[in-house]
Each structure stands twice: as structure tokens, then as C-alpha cells.
Amino acid sequence: MRPGLSELEPQPDQFLSPSETKHWEELPSAKRQFSYLCGRIAAKNALRRLLPAVDSKSIDIEQGVFTQPVVSSATAHGLQVSISHTEGISGAIAFPEKHPMGLDLETICSGEDHTIRSQLTEKEIKQHRELPYAGAVGYTLMWTIKESLSKVLKCGLTTPLSVLEIDTINCDGPVLISTFSNFAQYKGLSVILDDVVLSIVLPKQTDLKLEFLTLKS
Ligand SMILES: CC(C)(COP(=O)(O)OP(=O)(O)OC[C@H]1O[C@@H](n2cnc3c(N)ncnc32)[C@H](O)[C@@H]1OP(=O)(O)O)[C@@H](O)C(=O)NCCC(=O)NCCS
């Protein structure tokens, strides 16, 4: 289910710390308040999978100088999160700082094909032709992989996107595993979930249990 702002309206006080509530109140639009709140709820739910005894309101997720989320509470020492929003959905992953990760969710939209294609390298355009997912699904997949890498690196999409070039994409059941031309120490894991693509980039040697992603094969 994709909740609306009205359904989440009672929630800020239940989920946000005092400083997050102040930040939420100062956001410029209801739409941005909605995405911020959903993202923080997703991130705190993810953190509470690792720290079940901790109250969501005691966790502070600040905004860093590159607008990245920074978990700054002593109650969640050593943990960080990566957050994404798309079309009324938010997702997050919590991870030990020792294993930096980035997560991206994008709604599949054929209207974006031309824009995404224009940002791909020749090598990536060739890879797209060889993917089992044609057209918009494949383009959205490639976009989420690159954006997830940009979140691990904290540069976002302010860097030339060719720096984030995907080297290979291979299928392992429902999971697509990718590698990068310039960041061999990372790998990407992606799944197609109905009309949304989810990608997570993490250190190549780090194992991530993906049972929750293998429901659809
Ligand atoms: C990171 C970026 C690619 C995300 O794009 P988006 O369209 O907002 O996509 P998503 O919804 O998937 O992600 C949003 C989340 O990314 C996270 N994020 C933002 N900047 C980030 C960064 N530099 N590194 C890692 N994560 C970042 C935030 O948690 C944000 O959600 P929140 O604001 O509710 O906390 C984009 O914001 C970007 O390129 N930022 C550049 C940031 C930068 O360099 N800022 C410095 C000048 S102010």
C-alpha cells in the first residue's frame, strides 16, 4: 500500500527525534515533508531490525554536507543508512559503517528512456541491448545501479556519470549482479519489483542475505 500524507500526518511525533521534527516543519512543501517522513520511517525501521530495543525517536538521522543521511545517535553507534524515495514509496537499508552501502528505488517509466540513454556510456548502451529486460525496465535498472553507487561514494549525481560506469551485469535467479569499471571494490545487487527497481551497492566481498528479494522468481 502507498500511504498518503494524511495517513502519515499523526506520525512525525511518533517517529522523528526533536531535531528531525524541527527539520520536517521547515521543509518547503507537503510533498517534501511526505518524502522526508517516509524516508526517515523506512530508515528507522531498518535500524530497528538491527537494534530492536531502541526507540525510533531516540535515533537522529541528520543531513550531512553532501545532503547524505548521517546517523548521529549514540544509540545507533557504528551504523549508517541509505534512503530512497519514488512515487509514494520510500525504502532504506541500515548497515555497519565498516560495510558502506547505497540504495536506490526508481519507478519504471518509459518517458525517461531518452534521458537515461543520453547519460549512458557506449559500453552501457551495448549492455542494455544484452539485458533480459528491454526498454524502460533495463534503463531504470541501470540508472538505479549508478545512483546507488553515487550514494555509497556520497558524490550523488554531481559527478560525470561516466565515472560510475557499469562494467558487467549478470543474472543470478531474480537478482542482477553488477560490477563497475572504476570501482572494482563494489558490487550492485538489483531486483525488479512490479513497477519499481531496487538496487543496493555494497562492498564486493560483503555478503547480504537476500531472502526478502527472492520471493518472486
Ligand atoms: C543523491 C542523489 C543522487 C539522490 O537523488 P534523489 O533524486 O533525491 O533520489 P532518492 O530519492 O533516491 O534519494 C534521496 C535520498 O538520498 C540521500 N542522499 C542525498 N544526498 C546524498 C549523498 N550525497 N550521498 C548519499 N545519499 C544521499 C538522502 O537520504 C535523500 O533522502 P532524504 O533527503 O529524505 O534524507 C541526489 O540528491 C544528488 O545527486 N545529490 C547531490 C548531493 C550533493 O552533492 N550535494 C552537495 C551540494 S548541497
PDB file of C-alpha atoms and ligand atoms in Angstrom:
ATOM      1  CA  MET A   1       0.000   0.000   0.000  1.00  0.00           C
ATOM      2  CA  ARG A   2       1.219   3.502  -0.757  1.00  0.00           C
ATOM      3  CA  PRO A   3       0.066   5.816   2.055  1.00  0.00           C
ATOM      4  CA  GLY A   4      -0.866   9.461   1.524  1.00  0.00           C
ATOM      5  CA  LEU A   5       0.349  12.377   3.614  1.00  0.00           C
ATOM      6  CA  SER A   6      -2.948  12.493   5.535  1.00  0.00           C
ATOM      7  CA  GLU A   7      -2.437   8.895   6.697  1.00  0.00           C
ATOM      8  CA  LEU A   8       1.046   9.740   7.957  1.00  0.00           C
ATOM      9  CA  GLU A   9       0.109  13.086   9.488  1.00  0.00           C
ATOM     10  CA  PRO A  10      -0.116  11.702  13.032  1.00  0.00           C
ATOM     11  CA  GLN A  11       3.278  10.080  12.611  1.00  0.00           C
ATOM     12  CA  PRO A  12       6.022  12.761  12.852  1.00  0.00           C
ATOM     13  CA  ASP A  13       5.898  12.852  16.640  1.00  0.00           C
ATOM     14  CA  GLN A  14       5.883   9.084  16.840  1.00  0.00           C
ATOM     15  CA  PHE A  15       8.926   8.556  14.648  1.00  0.00           C
ATOM     16  CA  LEU A  16      11.065  11.692  14.493  1.00  0.00           C
ATOM     17  CA  SER A  17      13.566  12.979  17.040  1.00  0.00           C
ATOM     18  CA  PRO A  18      13.115  16.610  18.188  1.00  0.00           C
ATOM     19  CA  SER A  19      15.745  17.912  15.720  1.00  0.00           C
ATOM     20  CA  GLU A  20      14.234  15.876  12.855  1.00  0.00           C
ATOM     21  CA  THR A  21      10.784  17.230  13.727  1.00  0.00           C
ATOM     22  CA  LYS A  22      12.196  20.778  13.528  1.00  0.00           C
ATOM     23  CA  HIS A  23      13.749  19.974  10.120  1.00  0.00           C
ATOM     24  CA  TRP A  24      10.427  18.432   8.953  1.00  0.00           C
ATOM     25  CA  GLU A  25       8.493  21.558   9.999  1.00  0.00           C
ATOM     26  CA  GLU A  26      10.851  23.776   7.976  1.00  0.00           C
ATOM     27  CA  LEU A  27      10.643  21.801   4.737  1.00  0.00           C
ATOM     28  CA  PRO A  28       9.204  23.856   1.881  1.00  0.00           C
ATOM     29  CA  SER A  29       6.308  21.683   0.709  1.00  0.00           C
ATOM     30  CA  ALA A  30       3.890  18.987   1.850  1.00  0.00           C
ATOM     31  CA  LYS A  31       5.350  16.716  -0.854  1.00  0.00           C
ATOM     32  CA  ARG A  32       8.859  17.077   0.547  1.00  0.00           C
ATOM     33  CA  GLN A  33       7.592  16.637   4.109  1.00  0.00           C
ATOM     34  CA  PHE A  34       5.953  13.407   2.959  1.00  0.00           C
ATOM     35  CA  SER A  35       9.114  12.018   1.318  1.00  0.00           C
ATOM     36  CA  TYR A  36      11.317  13.075   4.255  1.00  0.00           C
ATOM     37  CA  LEU A  37       8.974  11.484   6.784  1.00  0.00           C
ATOM     38  CA  CYS A  38       8.568   8.259   4.779  1.00  0.00           C
ATOM     39  CA  GLY A  39      12.334   8.030   4.287  1.00  0.00           C
ATOM     40  CA  ARG A  40      13.049   8.527   7.995  1.00  0.00           C
ATOM     41  CA  ILE A  41      10.381   5.946   8.928  1.00  0.00           C
ATOM     42  CA  ALA A  42      11.907   3.444   6.471  1.00  0.00           C
ATOM     43  CA  ALA A  43      15.426   4.142   7.778  1.00  0.00           C
ATOM     44  CA  LYS A  44      14.402   3.801  11.417  1.00  0.00           C
ATOM     45  CA  ASN A  45      12.520   0.585  10.696  1.00  0.00           C
ATOM     46  CA  ALA A  46      15.700  -0.714   9.053  1.00  0.00           C
ATOM     47  CA  LEU A  47      17.822   0.348  12.041  1.00  0.00           C
ATOM     48  CA  ARG A  48      15.353  -1.248  14.445  1.00  0.00           C
ATOM     49  CA  ARG A  49      15.809  -4.583  12.648  1.00  0.00           C
ATOM     50  CA  LEU A  50      19.394  -4.372  13.967  1.00  0.00           C
ATOM     51  CA  LEU A  51      18.515  -2.624  17.257  1.00  0.00           C
ATOM     52  CA  PRO A  52      15.042  -3.857  18.230  1.00  0.00           C
ATOM     53  CA  ALA A  53      15.147  -2.338  21.731  1.00  0.00           C
ATOM     54  CA  VAL A  54      15.815   1.205  20.508  1.00  0.00           C
ATOM     55  CA  ASP A  55      13.008   3.760  20.281  1.00  0.00           C
ATOM     56  CA  SER A  56      12.737   5.396  16.835  1.00  0.00           C
ATOM     57  CA  LYS A  57      12.516   8.855  18.360  1.00  0.00           C
ATOM     58  CA  SER A  58      15.873   8.407  20.084  1.00  0.00           C
ATOM     59  CA  ILE A  59      17.608   7.944  16.722  1.00  0.00           C
ATOM     60  CA  ASP A  60      18.767  11.103  14.956  1.00  0.00           C
ATOM     61  CA  ILE A  61      19.366  10.906  11.205  1.00  0.00           C
ATOM     62  CA  GLU A  62      20.899  14.248  10.295  1.00  0.00           C
ATOM     63  CA  GLN A  63      21.700  15.673   6.873  1.00  0.00           C
ATOM     64  CA  GLY A  64      25.423  15.754   6.035  1.00  0.00           C
ATOM     65  CA  VAL A  65      27.184  18.441   3.981  1.00  0.00           C
ATOM     66  CA  PHE A  66      26.556  16.472   0.787  1.00  0.00           C
ATOM     67  CA  THR A  67      22.880  16.069   1.828  1.00  0.00           C
ATOM     68  CA  GLN A  68      23.613  12.438   2.732  1.00  0.00           C
ATOM     69  CA  PRO A  69      21.877  10.861   5.737  1.00  0.00           C
ATOM     70  CA  VAL A  70      24.102  10.622   8.821  1.00  0.00           C
ATOM     71  CA  VAL A  71      23.029   8.526  11.822  1.00  0.00           C
ATOM     72  CA  SER A  72      24.396  10.534  14.711  1.00  0.00           C
ATOM     73  CA  SER A  73      22.848   8.983  17.833  1.00  0.00           C
ATOM     74  CA  ALA A  74      24.894   7.102  20.385  1.00  0.00           C
ATOM     75  CA  THR A  75      22.078   4.522  20.488  1.00  0.00           C
ATOM     76  CA  ALA A  76      22.927   3.529  16.899  1.00  0.00           C
ATOM     77  CA  HIS A  77      26.709   3.894  17.150  1.00  0.00           C
ATOM     78  CA  GLY A  78      28.588   2.379  14.191  1.00  0.00           C
ATOM     79  CA  LEU A  79      25.519   2.133  11.964  1.00  0.00           C
ATOM     80  CA  GLN A  80      24.509   4.197   8.927  1.00  0.00           C
ATOM     81  CA  VAL A  81      21.593   4.203   6.472  1.00  0.00           C
ATOM     82  CA  SER A  82      20.897   4.838   2.815  1.00  0.00           C
ATOM     83  CA  ILE A  83      17.460   6.191   1.820  1.00  0.00           C
ATOM     84  CA  SER A  84      15.466   6.484  -1.413  1.00  0.00           C
ATOM     85  CA  HIS A  85      12.011   7.731  -2.458  1.00  0.00           C
ATOM     86  CA  THR A  86       9.964   7.153  -5.589  1.00  0.00           C
ATOM     87  CA  GLU A  87       6.315   7.853  -6.423  1.00  0.00           C
ATOM     88  CA  GLY A  88       4.951   7.489  -2.888  1.00  0.00           C
ATOM     89  CA  ILE A  89       7.317   4.666  -1.909  1.00  0.00           C
ATOM     90  CA  SER A  90      10.352   5.029   0.337  1.00  0.00           C
ATOM     91  CA  GLY A  91      12.982   2.441   1.145  1.00  0.00           C
ATOM     92  CA  ALA A  92      16.110   2.315   3.255  1.00  0.00           C
ATOM     93  CA  ILE A  93      18.892  -0.007   4.270  1.00  0.00           C
ATOM     94  CA  ALA A  94      20.787   0.097   7.571  1.00  0.00           C
ATOM     95  CA  PHE A  95      24.362  -1.176   7.620  1.00  0.00           C
ATOM     96  CA  PRO A  96      27.542  -1.145   9.709  1.00  0.00           C
ATOM     97  CA  GLU A  97      29.804   1.760   8.751  1.00  0.00           C
ATOM     98  CA  LYS A  98      32.503  -0.839   8.120  1.00  0.00           C
ATOM     99  CA  HIS A  99      30.446  -2.022   5.105  1.00  0.00           C
ATOM    100  CA  PRO A 100      29.278   1.158   3.323  1.00  0.00           C
ATOM    101  CA  MET A 101      26.145   0.727   1.199  1.00  0.00           C
ATOM    102  CA  GLY A 102      23.892   2.747  -1.076  1.00  0.00           C
ATOM    103  CA  LEU A 103      20.283   2.050  -2.042  1.00  0.00           C
ATOM    104  CA  ASP A 104      18.109   3.390  -4.828  1.00  0.00           C
ATOM    105  CA  LEU A 105      14.477   2.807  -5.792  1.00  0.00           C
ATOM    106  CA  GLU A 106      13.052   4.048  -9.085  1.00  0.00           C
ATOM    107  CA  THR A 107       9.632   3.653 -10.654  1.00  0.00           C
ATOM    108  CA  ILE A 108       9.842   2.211 -14.169  1.00  0.00           C
ATOM    109  CA  CYS A 109       8.768   4.942 -16.574  1.00  0.00           C
ATOM    110  CA  SER A 110       9.258   4.727 -20.335  1.00  0.00           C
ATOM    111  CA  GLY A 111       9.098   8.540 -20.521  1.00  0.00           C
ATOM    112  CA  GLU A 112      12.609   8.621 -19.019  1.00  0.00           C
ATOM    113  CA  ASP A 113      14.202   6.268 -21.590  1.00  0.00           C
ATOM    114  CA  HIS A 114      15.690   9.004 -23.764  1.00  0.00           C
ATOM    115  CA  THR A 115      17.092  10.941 -20.791  1.00  0.00           C
ATOM    116  CA  ILE A 116      18.674   7.883 -19.196  1.00  0.00           C
ATOM    117  CA  ARG A 117      20.059   6.614 -22.510  1.00  0.00           C
ATOM    118  CA  SER A 118      21.668  10.014 -23.159  1.00  0.00           C
ATOM    119  CA  GLN A 119      23.594   9.628 -19.878  1.00  0.00           C
ATOM    120  CA  LEU A 120      24.920   6.114 -20.584  1.00  0.00           C
ATOM    121  CA  THR A 121      28.342   5.299 -21.997  1.00  0.00           C
ATOM    122  CA  GLU A 122      28.695   3.307 -25.245  1.00  0.00           C
ATOM    123  CA  LYS A 123      29.635   0.257 -23.209  1.00  0.00           C
ATOM    124  CA  GLU A 124      26.457   0.607 -21.111  1.00  0.00           C
ATOM    125  CA  ILE A 125      24.252   1.038 -24.191  1.00  0.00           C
ATOM    126  CA  LYS A 126      25.681  -2.233 -25.512  1.00  0.00           C
ATOM    127  CA  GLN A 127      24.985  -3.906 -22.143  1.00  0.00           C
ATOM    128  CA  HIS A 128      21.404  -2.632 -22.249  1.00  0.00           C
ATOM    129  CA  ARG A 129      20.865  -4.429 -25.578  1.00  0.00           C
ATOM    130  CA  GLU A 130      22.042  -7.689 -23.990  1.00  0.00           C
ATOM    131  CA  LEU A 131      19.896  -7.447 -20.843  1.00  0.00           C
ATOM    132  CA  PRO A 132      16.898  -9.772 -20.377  1.00  0.00           C
ATOM    133  CA  TYR A 133      14.937  -6.585 -19.605  1.00  0.00           C
ATOM    134  CA  ALA A 134      14.229  -4.465 -22.655  1.00  0.00           C
ATOM    135  CA  GLY A 135      13.428  -0.758 -22.881  1.00  0.00           C
ATOM    136  CA  ALA A 136      12.405   1.162 -19.772  1.00  0.00           C
ATOM    137  CA  VAL A 137      12.974  -1.726 -17.337  1.00  0.00           C
ATOM    138  CA  GLY A 138      16.588  -2.053 -18.439  1.00  0.00           C
ATOM    139  CA  TYR A 139      17.214   1.702 -18.469  1.00  0.00           C
ATOM    140  CA  THR A 140      15.689   2.121 -14.996  1.00  0.00           C
ATOM    141  CA  LEU A 141      17.755  -0.813 -13.753  1.00  0.00           C
ATOM    142  CA  MET A 142      20.979   0.781 -14.994  1.00  0.00           C
ATOM    143  CA  TRP A 143      20.024   4.155 -13.520  1.00  0.00           C
ATOM    144  CA  THR A 144      19.370   2.691 -10.062  1.00  0.00           C
ATOM    145  CA  ILE A 145      22.686   0.825 -10.094  1.00  0.00           C
ATOM    146  CA  LYS A 146      24.615   4.016 -10.893  1.00  0.00           C
ATOM    147  CA  GLU A 147      22.652   6.142  -8.426  1.00  0.00           C
ATOM    148  CA  SER A 148      23.226   3.569  -5.656  1.00  0.00           C
ATOM    149  CA  LEU A 149      26.978   3.707  -6.337  1.00  0.00           C
ATOM    150  CA  SER A 150      26.820   7.524  -6.219  1.00  0.00           C
ATOM    151  CA  LYS A 151      25.238   7.276  -2.775  1.00  0.00           C
ATOM    152  CA  VAL A 152      27.955   4.988  -1.413  1.00  0.00           C
ATOM    153  CA  LEU A 153      30.544   7.434  -2.723  1.00  0.00           C
ATOM    154  CA  LYS A 154      28.480  10.394  -1.345  1.00  0.00           C
ATOM    155  CA  CYS A 155      29.031  12.312  -4.596  1.00  0.00           C
ATOM    156  CA  GLY A 156      25.439  11.861  -5.769  1.00  0.00           C
ATOM    157  CA  LEU A 157      24.860  12.594  -9.429  1.00  0.00           C
ATOM    158  CA  THR A 158      27.063  15.685  -9.352  1.00  0.00           C
ATOM    159  CA  THR A 159      29.976  13.694 -10.788  1.00  0.00           C
ATOM    160  CA  PRO A 160      30.256  12.879 -14.538  1.00  0.00           C
ATOM    161  CA  LEU A 161      28.068   9.792 -14.813  1.00  0.00           C
ATOM    162  CA  SER A 162      30.681   8.013 -16.949  1.00  0.00           C
ATOM    163  CA  VAL A 163      32.816   7.751 -13.780  1.00  0.00           C
ATOM    164  CA  LEU A 164      30.076   5.486 -12.384  1.00  0.00           C
ATOM    165  CA  GLU A 165      30.144   3.244 -15.478  1.00  0.00           C
ATOM    166  CA  ILE A 166      28.733  -0.272 -15.076  1.00  0.00           C
ATOM    167  CA  ASP A 167      31.221  -2.887 -16.243  1.00  0.00           C
ATOM    168  CA  THR A 168      29.061  -6.047 -16.169  1.00  0.00           C
ATOM    169  CA  ILE A 169      25.512  -7.107 -15.279  1.00  0.00           C
ATOM    170  CA  ASN A 170      24.731 -10.804 -14.742  1.00  0.00           C
ATOM    171  CA  CYS A 171      21.560 -12.598 -13.630  1.00  0.00           C
ATOM    172  CA  ASP A 172      21.544 -14.866 -10.586  1.00  0.00           C
ATOM    173  CA  GLY A 173      17.915 -16.011 -10.415  1.00  0.00           C
ATOM    174  CA  PRO A 174      15.786 -12.928  -9.797  1.00  0.00           C
ATOM    175  CA  VAL A 175      18.820 -10.908  -8.647  1.00  0.00           C
ATOM    176  CA  LEU A 176      21.022  -8.970 -11.076  1.00  0.00           C
ATOM    177  CA  ILE A 177      24.626  -8.627 -10.005  1.00  0.00           C
ATOM    178  CA  SER A 178      26.677  -5.769 -11.408  1.00  0.00           C
ATOM    179  CA  THR A 179      30.277  -4.608 -11.288  1.00  0.00           C
ATOM    180  CA  PHE A 180      31.826  -1.204 -12.049  1.00  0.00           C
ATOM    181  CA  SER A 181      34.613  -0.112 -14.391  1.00  0.00           C
ATOM    182  CA  ASN A 182      36.210   2.306 -11.904  1.00  0.00           C
ATOM    183  CA  PHE A 183      35.128   0.903  -8.526  1.00  0.00           C
ATOM    184  CA  ALA A 184      36.096  -2.762  -8.554  1.00  0.00           C
ATOM    185  CA  GLN A 185      35.749  -2.925  -4.767  1.00  0.00           C
ATOM    186  CA  TYR A 186      31.943  -2.584  -5.033  1.00  0.00           C
ATOM    187  CA  LYS A 187      29.136  -4.700  -6.493  1.00  0.00           C
ATOM    188  CA  GLY A 188      25.481  -3.979  -7.182  1.00  0.00           C
ATOM    189  CA  LEU A 189      22.506  -6.218  -6.392  1.00  0.00           C
ATOM    190  CA  SER A 190      19.212  -5.372  -8.096  1.00  0.00           C
ATOM    191  CA  VAL A 191      15.693  -6.760  -8.306  1.00  0.00           C
ATOM    192  CA  ILE A 192      12.659  -5.789 -10.342  1.00  0.00           C
ATOM    193  CA  LEU A 193       9.624  -5.438  -8.036  1.00  0.00           C
ATOM    194  CA  ASP A 194       6.481  -4.915 -10.169  1.00  0.00           C
ATOM    195  CA  ASP A 195       6.806  -1.316 -11.411  1.00  0.00           C
ATOM    196  CA  VAL A 196       9.830  -0.445  -9.262  1.00  0.00           C
ATOM    197  CA  VAL A 197      13.527  -1.330  -9.493  1.00  0.00           C
ATOM    198  CA  LEU A 198      15.555  -1.673  -6.284  1.00  0.00           C
ATOM    199  CA  SER A 199      19.349  -1.608  -6.339  1.00  0.00           C
ATOM    200  CA  ILE A 200      21.818  -1.856  -3.488  1.00  0.00           C
ATOM    201  CA  VAL A 201      25.554  -1.253  -3.921  1.00  0.00           C
ATOM    202  CA  LEU A 202      27.879  -2.709  -1.299  1.00  0.00           C
ATOM    203  CA  PRO A 203      31.492  -3.884  -0.925  1.00  0.00           C
ATOM    204  CA  LYS A 204      32.254  -6.749  -3.296  1.00  0.00           C
ATOM    205  CA  GLN A 205      33.319  -9.110  -0.501  1.00  0.00           C
ATOM    206  CA  THR A 206      30.330  -8.308   1.761  1.00  0.00           C
ATOM    207  CA  ASP A 207      27.524 -10.871   1.905  1.00  0.00           C
ATOM    208  CA  LEU A 208      23.952  -9.662   2.083  1.00  0.00           C
ATOM    209  CA  LYS A 209      21.159 -12.130   2.773  1.00  0.00           C
ATOM    210  CA  LEU A 210      18.596 -11.559   0.081  1.00  0.00           C
ATOM    211  CA  GLU A 211      15.756 -13.887   1.137  1.00  0.00           C
ATOM    212  CA  PHE A 212      13.394 -10.918   1.106  1.00  0.00           C
ATOM    213  CA  LEU A 213      14.263 -10.309  -2.526  1.00  0.00           C
ATOM    214  CA  THR A 214      13.782 -13.853  -3.742  1.00  0.00           C
ATOM    215  CA  LEU A 215      10.038 -14.100  -3.185  1.00  0.00           C
ATOM    216  CA  LYS A 216       9.497 -13.569  -6.921  1.00  0.00           C
ATOM    217  CA  SER A 217      11.499 -15.747  -9.284  1.00  0.00           C
TER     218      SER A 217
HETATM  219  C1  LIG B   1      21.990  11.620  -4.004  1.00  0.00           C
HETATM  220  C2  LIG B   1      21.031  11.913  -5.161  1.00  0.00           C
HETATM  221  C3  LIG B   1      21.539  11.201  -6.379  1.00  0.00           C
HETATM  222  C4  LIG B   1      19.639  11.381  -4.762  1.00  0.00           C
HETATM  223  O1  LIG B   1      18.737  11.713  -5.753  1.00  0.00           O
HETATM  224  P1  LIG B   1      17.151  11.780  -5.499  1.00  0.00           P
HETATM  225  O2  LIG B   1      16.507  12.035  -6.783  1.00  0.00           O
HETATM  226  O3  LIG B   1      16.880  12.714  -4.394  1.00  0.00           O
HETATM  227  O4  LIG B   1      16.867  10.290  -5.155  1.00  0.00           O
HETATM  228  P2  LIG B   1      16.397   9.387  -3.947  1.00  0.00           P
HETATM  229  O5  LIG B   1      15.000   9.666  -3.568  1.00  0.00           O
HETATM  230  O6  LIG B   1      16.716   8.010  -4.397  1.00  0.00           O
HETATM  231  O7  LIG B   1      17.352   9.697  -2.704  1.00  0.00           O
HETATM  232  C5  LIG B   1      17.085  10.693  -1.780  1.00  0.00           C
HETATM  233  C6  LIG B   1      17.904  10.421  -0.562  1.00  0.00           C
HETATM  234  O8  LIG B   1      19.289  10.306  -0.920  1.00  0.00           O
HETATM  235  C7  LIG B   1      20.055  10.600   0.215  1.00  0.00           C
HETATM  236  N1  LIG B   1      21.165  11.433  -0.221  1.00  0.00           N
HETATM  237  C8  LIG B   1      21.126  12.736  -0.597  1.00  0.00           C
HETATM  238  N2  LIG B   1      22.363  13.144  -0.941  1.00  0.00           N
HETATM  239  C9  LIG B   1      23.182  12.082  -0.780  1.00  0.00           C
HETATM  240  C10 LIG B   1      24.583  11.901  -0.955  1.00  0.00           C
HETATM  241  N3  LIG B   1      25.390  12.898  -1.375  1.00  0.00           N
HETATM  242  N4  LIG B   1      25.100  10.679  -0.690  1.00  0.00           N
HETATM  243  C11 LIG B   1      24.319   9.652  -0.250  1.00  0.00           C
HETATM  244  N5  LIG B   1      22.965   9.781  -0.056  1.00  0.00           N
HETATM  245  C12 LIG B   1      22.424  10.980  -0.320  1.00  0.00           C
HETATM  246  C13 LIG B   1      19.136  11.316   1.221  1.00  0.00           C
HETATM  247  O9  LIG B   1      18.910  10.449   2.326  1.00  0.00           O
HETATM  248  C14 LIG B   1      17.873  11.537   0.430  1.00  0.00           C
HETATM  249  O10 LIG B   1      16.688  11.426   1.190  1.00  0.00           O
HETATM  250  P3  LIG B   1      16.320  12.488   2.356  1.00  0.00           P
HETATM  251  O11 LIG B   1      16.691  13.835   1.813  1.00  0.00           O
HETATM  252  O12 LIG B   1      14.871  12.306   2.603  1.00  0.00           O
HETATM  253  O13 LIG B   1      17.195  12.103   3.534  1.00  0.00           O
HETATM  254  C15 LIG B   1      20.907  13.410  -5.467  1.00  0.00           C
HETATM  255  O14 LIG B   1      20.227  14.039  -4.378  1.00  0.00           O
HETATM  256  C16 LIG B   1      22.254  14.090  -5.664  1.00  0.00           C
HETATM  257  O15 LIG B   1      22.882  13.971  -6.678  1.00  0.00           O
HETATM  258  N6  LIG B   1      22.712  14.828  -4.671  1.00  0.00           N
HETATM  259  C17 LIG B   1      23.956  15.553  -4.736  1.00  0.00           C
HETATM  260  C18 LIG B   1      24.254  15.983  -3.371  1.00  0.00           C
HETATM  261  C19 LIG B   1      25.391  16.944  -3.286  1.00  0.00           C
HETATM  262  O16 LIG B   1      26.443  16.768  -3.843  1.00  0.00           O
HETATM  263  N7  LIG B   1      25.166  17.971  -2.516  1.00  0.00           N
HETATM  264  C20 LIG B   1      26.183  18.922  -2.258  1.00  0.00           C
HETATM  265  C21 LIG B   1      25.736  20.275  -2.540  1.00  0.00           C
HETATM  266  S1  LIG B   1      24.446  20.747  -1.456  1.00  0.00           S
END
